[in-house]
Structure formats: structure tokens, C-alpha cells
mmCIF file of C-alpha atoms and ligand atoms in Angstrom:
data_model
loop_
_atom_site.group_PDB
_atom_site.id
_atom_site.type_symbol
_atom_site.label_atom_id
_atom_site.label_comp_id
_atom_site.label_asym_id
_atom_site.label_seq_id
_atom_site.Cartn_x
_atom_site.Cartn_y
_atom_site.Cartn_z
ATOM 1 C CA UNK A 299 -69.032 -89.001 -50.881
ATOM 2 C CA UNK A 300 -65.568 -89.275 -50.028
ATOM 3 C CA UNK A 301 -64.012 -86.642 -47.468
ATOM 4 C CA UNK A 302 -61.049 -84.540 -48.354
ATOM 5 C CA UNK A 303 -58.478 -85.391 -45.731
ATOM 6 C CA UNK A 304 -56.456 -82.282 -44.944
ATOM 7 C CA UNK A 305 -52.878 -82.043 -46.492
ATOM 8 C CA UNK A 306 -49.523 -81.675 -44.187
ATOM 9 C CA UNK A 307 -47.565 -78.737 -44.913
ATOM 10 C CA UNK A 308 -44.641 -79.022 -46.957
ATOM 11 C CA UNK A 309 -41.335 -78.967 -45.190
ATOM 12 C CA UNK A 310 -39.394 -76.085 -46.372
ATOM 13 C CA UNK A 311 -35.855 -76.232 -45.576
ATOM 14 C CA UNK A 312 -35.052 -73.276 -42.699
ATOM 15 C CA UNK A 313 -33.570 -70.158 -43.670
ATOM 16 C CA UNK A 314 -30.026 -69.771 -42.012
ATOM 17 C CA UNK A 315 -28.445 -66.154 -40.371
ATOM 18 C CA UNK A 316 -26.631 -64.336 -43.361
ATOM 19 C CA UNK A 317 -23.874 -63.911 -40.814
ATOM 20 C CA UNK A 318 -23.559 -67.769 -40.478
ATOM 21 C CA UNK A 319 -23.467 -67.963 -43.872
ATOM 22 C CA UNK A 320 -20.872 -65.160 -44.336
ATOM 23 C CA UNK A 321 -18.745 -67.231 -41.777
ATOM 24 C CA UNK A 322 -19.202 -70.410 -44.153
ATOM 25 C CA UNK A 323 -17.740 -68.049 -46.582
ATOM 26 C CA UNK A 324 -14.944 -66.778 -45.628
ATOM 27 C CA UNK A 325 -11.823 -69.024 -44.535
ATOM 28 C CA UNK A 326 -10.806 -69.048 -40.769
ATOM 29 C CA UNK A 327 -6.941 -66.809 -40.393
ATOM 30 C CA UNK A 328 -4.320 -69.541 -40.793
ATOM 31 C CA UNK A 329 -6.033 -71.509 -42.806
ATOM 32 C CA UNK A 330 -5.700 -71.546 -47.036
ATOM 33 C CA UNK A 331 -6.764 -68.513 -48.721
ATOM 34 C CA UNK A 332 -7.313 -66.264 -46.013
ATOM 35 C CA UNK A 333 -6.134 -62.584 -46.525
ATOM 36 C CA UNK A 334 -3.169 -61.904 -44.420
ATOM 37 C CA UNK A 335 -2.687 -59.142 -42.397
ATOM 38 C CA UNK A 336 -1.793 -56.018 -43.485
ATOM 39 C CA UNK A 337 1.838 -55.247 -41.945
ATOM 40 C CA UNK A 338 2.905 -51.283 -42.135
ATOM 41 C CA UNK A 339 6.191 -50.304 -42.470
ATOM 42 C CA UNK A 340 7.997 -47.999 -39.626
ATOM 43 C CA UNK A 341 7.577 -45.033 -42.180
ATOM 44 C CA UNK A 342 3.730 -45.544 -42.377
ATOM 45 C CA UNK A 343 3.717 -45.642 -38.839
ATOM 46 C CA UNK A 344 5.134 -42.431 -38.292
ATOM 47 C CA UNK A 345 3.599 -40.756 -41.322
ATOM 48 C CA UNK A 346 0.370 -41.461 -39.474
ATOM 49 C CA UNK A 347 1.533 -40.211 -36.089
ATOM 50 C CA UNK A 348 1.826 -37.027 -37.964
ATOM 51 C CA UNK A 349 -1.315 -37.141 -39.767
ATOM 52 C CA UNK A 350 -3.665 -34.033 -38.704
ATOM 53 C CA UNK A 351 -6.562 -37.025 -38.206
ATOM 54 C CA UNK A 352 -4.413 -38.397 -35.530
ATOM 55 C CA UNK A 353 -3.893 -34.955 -34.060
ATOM 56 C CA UNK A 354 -7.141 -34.199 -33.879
ATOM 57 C CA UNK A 355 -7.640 -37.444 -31.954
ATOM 58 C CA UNK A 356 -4.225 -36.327 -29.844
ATOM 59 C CA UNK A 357 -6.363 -32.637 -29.133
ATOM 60 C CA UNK A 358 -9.807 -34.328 -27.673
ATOM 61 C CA UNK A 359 -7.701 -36.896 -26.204
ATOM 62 C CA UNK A 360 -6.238 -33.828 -23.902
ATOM 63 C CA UNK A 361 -9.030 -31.776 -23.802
ATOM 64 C CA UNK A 362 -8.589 -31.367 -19.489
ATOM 65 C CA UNK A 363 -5.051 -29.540 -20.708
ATOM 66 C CA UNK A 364 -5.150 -26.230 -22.394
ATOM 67 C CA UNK A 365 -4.169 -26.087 -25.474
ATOM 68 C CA UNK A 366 -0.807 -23.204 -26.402
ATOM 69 C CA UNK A 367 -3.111 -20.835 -28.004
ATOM 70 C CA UNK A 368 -5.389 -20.845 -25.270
ATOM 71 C CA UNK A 369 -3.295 -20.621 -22.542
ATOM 72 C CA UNK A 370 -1.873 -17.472 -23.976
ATOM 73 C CA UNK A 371 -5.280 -16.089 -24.992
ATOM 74 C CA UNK A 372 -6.276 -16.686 -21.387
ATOM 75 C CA UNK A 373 -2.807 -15.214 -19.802
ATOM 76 C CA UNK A 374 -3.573 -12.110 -22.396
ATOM 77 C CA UNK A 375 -7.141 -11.871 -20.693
ATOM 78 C CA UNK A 376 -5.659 -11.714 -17.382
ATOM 79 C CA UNK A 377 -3.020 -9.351 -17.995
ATOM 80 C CA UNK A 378 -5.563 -7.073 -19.861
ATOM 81 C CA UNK A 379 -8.065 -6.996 -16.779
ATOM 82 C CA UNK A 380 -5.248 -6.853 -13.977
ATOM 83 C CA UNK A 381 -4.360 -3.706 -15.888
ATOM 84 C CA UNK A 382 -7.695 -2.299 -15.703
ATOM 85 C CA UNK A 383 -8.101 -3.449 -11.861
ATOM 86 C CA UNK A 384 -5.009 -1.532 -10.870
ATOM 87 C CA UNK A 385 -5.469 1.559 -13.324
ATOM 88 C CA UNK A 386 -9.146 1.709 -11.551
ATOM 89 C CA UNK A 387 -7.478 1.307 -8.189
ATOM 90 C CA UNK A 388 -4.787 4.325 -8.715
ATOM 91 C CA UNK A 389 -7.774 6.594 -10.040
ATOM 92 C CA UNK A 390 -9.377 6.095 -6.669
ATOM 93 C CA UNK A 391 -6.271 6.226 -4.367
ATOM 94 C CA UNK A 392 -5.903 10.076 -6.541
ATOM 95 C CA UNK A 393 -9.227 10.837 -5.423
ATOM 96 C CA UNK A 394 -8.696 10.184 -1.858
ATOM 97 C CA UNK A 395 -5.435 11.327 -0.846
ATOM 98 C CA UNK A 396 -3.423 10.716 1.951
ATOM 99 C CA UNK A 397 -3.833 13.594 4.179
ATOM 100 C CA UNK A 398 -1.900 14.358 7.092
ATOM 101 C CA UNK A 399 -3.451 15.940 9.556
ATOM 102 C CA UNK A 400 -1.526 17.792 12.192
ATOM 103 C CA UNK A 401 -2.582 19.596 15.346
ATOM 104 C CA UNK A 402 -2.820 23.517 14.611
ATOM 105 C CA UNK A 403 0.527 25.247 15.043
ATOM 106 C CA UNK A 404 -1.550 27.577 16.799
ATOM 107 C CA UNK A 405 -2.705 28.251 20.599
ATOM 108 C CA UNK A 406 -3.980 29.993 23.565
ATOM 109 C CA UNK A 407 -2.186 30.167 26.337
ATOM 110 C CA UNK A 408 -4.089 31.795 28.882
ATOM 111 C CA UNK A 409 -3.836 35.796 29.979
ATOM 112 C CA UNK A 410 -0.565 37.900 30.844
ATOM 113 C CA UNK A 411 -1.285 38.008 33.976
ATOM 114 C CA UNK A 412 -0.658 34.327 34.625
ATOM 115 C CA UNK A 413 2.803 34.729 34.120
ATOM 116 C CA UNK A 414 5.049 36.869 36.602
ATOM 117 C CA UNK A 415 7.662 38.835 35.894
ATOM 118 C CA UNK A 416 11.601 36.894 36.195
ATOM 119 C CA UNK A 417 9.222 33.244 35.762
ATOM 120 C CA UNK A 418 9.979 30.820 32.880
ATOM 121 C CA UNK A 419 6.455 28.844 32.612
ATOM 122 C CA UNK A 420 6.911 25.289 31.415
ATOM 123 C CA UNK A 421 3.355 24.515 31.881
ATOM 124 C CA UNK A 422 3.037 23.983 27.682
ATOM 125 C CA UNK A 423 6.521 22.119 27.058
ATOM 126 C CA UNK A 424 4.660 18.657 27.175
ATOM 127 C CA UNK A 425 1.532 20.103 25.157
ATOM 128 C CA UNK A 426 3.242 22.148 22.863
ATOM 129 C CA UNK A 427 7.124 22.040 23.398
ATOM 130 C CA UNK A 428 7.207 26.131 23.856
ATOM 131 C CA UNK A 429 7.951 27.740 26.376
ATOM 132 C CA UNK A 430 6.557 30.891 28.121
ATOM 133 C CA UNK A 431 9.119 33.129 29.412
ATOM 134 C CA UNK A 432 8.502 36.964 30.877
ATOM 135 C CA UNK A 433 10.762 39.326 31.976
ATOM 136 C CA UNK A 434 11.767 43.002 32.201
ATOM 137 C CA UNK A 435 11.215 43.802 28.363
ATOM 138 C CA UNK A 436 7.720 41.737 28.144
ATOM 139 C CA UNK A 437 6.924 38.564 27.189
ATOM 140 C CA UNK A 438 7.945 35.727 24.671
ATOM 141 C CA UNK A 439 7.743 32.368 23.471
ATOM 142 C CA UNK A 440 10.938 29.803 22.788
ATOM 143 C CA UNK A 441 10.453 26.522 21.080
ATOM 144 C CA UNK A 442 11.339 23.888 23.220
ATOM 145 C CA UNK A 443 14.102 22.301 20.811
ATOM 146 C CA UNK A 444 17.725 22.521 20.768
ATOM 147 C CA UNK A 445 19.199 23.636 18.170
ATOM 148 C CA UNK A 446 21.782 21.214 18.109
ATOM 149 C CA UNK A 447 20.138 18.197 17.009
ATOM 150 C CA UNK A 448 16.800 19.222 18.133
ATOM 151 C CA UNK A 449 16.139 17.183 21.729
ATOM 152 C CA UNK A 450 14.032 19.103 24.192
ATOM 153 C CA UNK A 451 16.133 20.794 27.103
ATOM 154 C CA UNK A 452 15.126 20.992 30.200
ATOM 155 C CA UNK A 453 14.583 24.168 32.618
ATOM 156 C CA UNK A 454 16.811 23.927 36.026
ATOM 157 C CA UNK A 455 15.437 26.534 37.862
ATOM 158 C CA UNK A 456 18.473 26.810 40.280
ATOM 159 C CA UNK A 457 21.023 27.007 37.858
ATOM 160 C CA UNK A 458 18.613 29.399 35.516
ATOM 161 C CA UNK A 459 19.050 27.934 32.561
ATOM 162 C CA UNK A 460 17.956 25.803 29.906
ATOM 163 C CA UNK A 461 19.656 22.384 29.362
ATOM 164 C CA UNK A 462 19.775 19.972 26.920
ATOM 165 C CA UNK A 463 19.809 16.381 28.208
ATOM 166 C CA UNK A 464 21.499 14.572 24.689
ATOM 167 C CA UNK A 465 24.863 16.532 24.335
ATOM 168 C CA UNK A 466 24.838 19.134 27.355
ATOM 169 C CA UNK A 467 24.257 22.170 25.790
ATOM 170 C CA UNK A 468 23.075 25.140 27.541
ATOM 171 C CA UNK A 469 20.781 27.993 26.758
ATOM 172 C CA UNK A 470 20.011 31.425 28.914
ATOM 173 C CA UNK A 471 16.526 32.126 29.765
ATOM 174 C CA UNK A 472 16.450 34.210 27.018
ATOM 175 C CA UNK A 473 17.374 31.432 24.885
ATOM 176 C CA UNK A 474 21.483 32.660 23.767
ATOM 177 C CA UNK A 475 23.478 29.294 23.608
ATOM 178 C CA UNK A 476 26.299 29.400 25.787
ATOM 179 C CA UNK A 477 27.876 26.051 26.058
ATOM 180 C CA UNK A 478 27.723 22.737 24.576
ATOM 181 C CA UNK A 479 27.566 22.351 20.877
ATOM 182 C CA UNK A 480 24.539 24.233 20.509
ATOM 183 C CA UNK A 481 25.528 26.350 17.207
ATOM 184 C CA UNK A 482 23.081 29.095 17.839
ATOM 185 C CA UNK A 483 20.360 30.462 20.241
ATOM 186 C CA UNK A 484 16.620 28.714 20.801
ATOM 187 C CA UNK A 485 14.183 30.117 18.282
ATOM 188 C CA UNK A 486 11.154 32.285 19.275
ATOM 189 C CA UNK A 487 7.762 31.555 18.014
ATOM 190 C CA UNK A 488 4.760 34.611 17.580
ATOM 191 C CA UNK A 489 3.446 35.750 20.705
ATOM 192 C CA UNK A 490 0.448 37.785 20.541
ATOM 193 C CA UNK A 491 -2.828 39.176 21.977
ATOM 194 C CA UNK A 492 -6.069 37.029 21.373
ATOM 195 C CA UNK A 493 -9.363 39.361 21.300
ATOM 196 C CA UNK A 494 -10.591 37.701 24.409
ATOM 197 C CA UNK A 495 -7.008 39.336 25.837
ATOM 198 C CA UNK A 496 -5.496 35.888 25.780
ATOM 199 C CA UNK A 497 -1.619 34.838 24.681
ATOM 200 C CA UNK A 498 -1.778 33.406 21.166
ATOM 201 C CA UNK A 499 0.977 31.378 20.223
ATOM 202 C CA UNK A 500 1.570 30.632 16.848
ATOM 203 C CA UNK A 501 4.690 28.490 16.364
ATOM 204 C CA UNK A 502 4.353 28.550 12.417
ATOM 205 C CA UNK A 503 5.867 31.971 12.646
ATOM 206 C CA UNK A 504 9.545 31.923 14.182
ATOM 207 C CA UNK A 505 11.985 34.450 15.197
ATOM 208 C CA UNK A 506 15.495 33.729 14.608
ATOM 209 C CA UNK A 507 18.328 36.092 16.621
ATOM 210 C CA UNK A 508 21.173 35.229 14.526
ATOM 211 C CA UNK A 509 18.701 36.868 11.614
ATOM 212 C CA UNK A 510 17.862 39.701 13.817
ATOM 213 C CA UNK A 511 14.415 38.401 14.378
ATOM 214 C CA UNK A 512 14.084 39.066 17.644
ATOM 215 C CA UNK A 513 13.004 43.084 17.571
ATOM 216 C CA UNK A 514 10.151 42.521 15.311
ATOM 217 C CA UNK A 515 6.786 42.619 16.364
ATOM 218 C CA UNK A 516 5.522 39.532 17.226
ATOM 219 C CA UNK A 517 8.570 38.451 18.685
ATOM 220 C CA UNK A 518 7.476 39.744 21.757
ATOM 221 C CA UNK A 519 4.814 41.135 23.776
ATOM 222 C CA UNK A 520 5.078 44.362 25.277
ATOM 223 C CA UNK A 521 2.855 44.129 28.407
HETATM 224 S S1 LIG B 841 20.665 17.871 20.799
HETATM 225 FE FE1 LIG B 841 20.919 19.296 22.361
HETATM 226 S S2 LIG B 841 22.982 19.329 22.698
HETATM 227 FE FE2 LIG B 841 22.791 17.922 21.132
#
């Protein structure tokens, strides 16, 4: 018996890339037959510029820069909420108030006794810018300020008198203005008895001579 002796494959002829084959195809630029290319005109050009696909492209292009209705959506935010802030902030500056608080216009200043008959006491000038005077009649209280322009005078015991340093006017121990531009006497304040028998000053209440003031009670103590 004869043996079968295998048989070679047949040689098939290789199967080339389509893209090689599409190359084949189609004709290299420059040479003959191949498309030329297309050439816009200036008003293509610009009617593509102003195509909404090309803005679109302009937008996410600039993404990093607000856009105009943004911006003033944002700015409207922030005006909207600065509002509110300071609206919030004025309702709680109204419920604290700025409150001035001043020493009390009123005071003790110790017992009658302390103060001799003829003596002008200048022991509260500094304190209280009043001072203590007692004489014949009783005793009484001037405000330290002249009534000029409202400097404190100064008592000079030897010359008994009151004397303002700023414009040199001068006051008697009872207070009358007697020289200097001083347009009227010093003003007496409420002089009165404490229940522990101390002076009570209260210089929110004031006498005024050229009113007549100075016979009423509280203008001064009879002691
Ligand atoms: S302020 Fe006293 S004299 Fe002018």
C-alpha cells in the first residue's frame, strides 16, 4: 500500500489594511484628481465668527471669566445680603443704646457745723465745682462757673472775692458780679438737709438772682 504524503497548504495571497488600501485609492494633494481645498470667502468667515456654535465655543473657552449676566446676578446677591447685614446691624445698635452716664448731680457735703460762719469752703470746687459759702443769713451753694463764658474762678481770700482767671471778672462772696464782663451774678444750686443732718447738694436745681431765685427755699439754708 502506498502512503498518502501530506499536502502543503495553499498559498493564499495576504489580506492588506483597508486603510492602505484607502490610501491606494485616493490621489496624493497636488497630484491629478485630487479634491482641492475648500477656500471660504471673508463673508463666510465672519458669518461663522457670529455663529451661536462658535459662541458657545467662545463661552467654555472663558469659562475662568464671568459671564455679564452673572456678574450682575452675583453683584445683585451682594447688594441684597449687605442690605440685610446692615439692616440687622442697626436693629441691634437700637437695642443697645448709647447711654451716657454721668455722675449724680447730687451730693453730701458733710454737716453745718463744718462750715463757720464769714468762711467760703472750696473743699468741693475740684470734686464738684460748687462752692460752700456761710454767712450771717445761713448757708448756700454757688456753682463754680462764670457766667461769662463759663471758666471756673478762683477764691482770693485776701481780696474776698471770687475771680475768674480767662477774662478777669469778679464775683462777691455772695456771688453779685461786679467787674469784668461777667453779665450777671454766679448761680446757686439746692442746699438742703440730708436725714442723717448732712448738707445735700443738688446742682440739678439752680437759683438764679436776676430771676429772683434767691429767696426761695432751697436756695438757702437757714441754720
Ligand atoms: S469766662 Fe470768666 S470772665 Fe470770661
Amino acid at each position: 500500500m502506498a502512503e498518502e504524503t501530506p499536502q502543503a497548504p495553499e498559498n493564499k495571497p495576504s489580506e492588506q489594511p483597508a486603510a492602505d488600501k484607502s490610501a491606494e485609492a485616493k490621489p496624493a494633494e497636488g497630484e491629478a484628481g485630487a479634491p482641492k481645498p475648500e477656500v471660504k470667502s471673508e463673508d463666510q468667515l465672519k458669518a461663522e465668527a457670529r455663529s451661536p456654535k462658535k459662541q458657545v465655543a467662545v463661552d467654555a473657552k472663558g469659562s475662568i471669566w464671568m459671564s455679564r449676566r452673572n456678574f450682575f446676578s452675583r453683584a445683585g446677591w451682594a447688594a441684597f445680603f449687605a442690605f440685610v447685614a446692615s439692616f440687622l446691624i442697626g436693629s441691634l445698635r437700637f437695642m443697645f443704646p448709647r447711654v451716657l452716664f454721668e455722675p449724680s448731680p447730687i451730693f453730701k457735703a458733710g454737716y453745718p457745723d463744718d462750715y463757720p460762719v464769714g468762711f467760703v469752703s472750696t473743699i468741693w470746687v475740684k470734686e464738684q465745682r460748687v462752692w460752700i459759702v456761710r454767712d450771717d443769713d445761713g448757708l448756700y451753694a454757688i456753682q463754680a462757673i462764670c457766667t461769662h463764658l463759663g471758666c471756673t474762678p478762683r477764691w482770693l481770700d485776701a481780696e474776698n472775692k471770687f475771680k475768674c482767671p480767662c477774662h478777669g471778672s469778679g464775683f462777691t462772696s455772695e456771688g453779685i458780679n461786679f467787674e469784668g464782663p461777667a453779665p450777671r451774678p454766679l448761680e446757686r444750686v439746692q442746699v438742703t438737709l440730708a436725714e442723717d443732718g448732712q448738707l445735700l447738694i443738688n446742682k440739678s436745681i439752680k437759683f438764679l438772682q436776676e430771676k429772683g431765685d434767691w429767696g426761695k427755699p432751697g436756695s438757702i439754708l437757714k441754720v
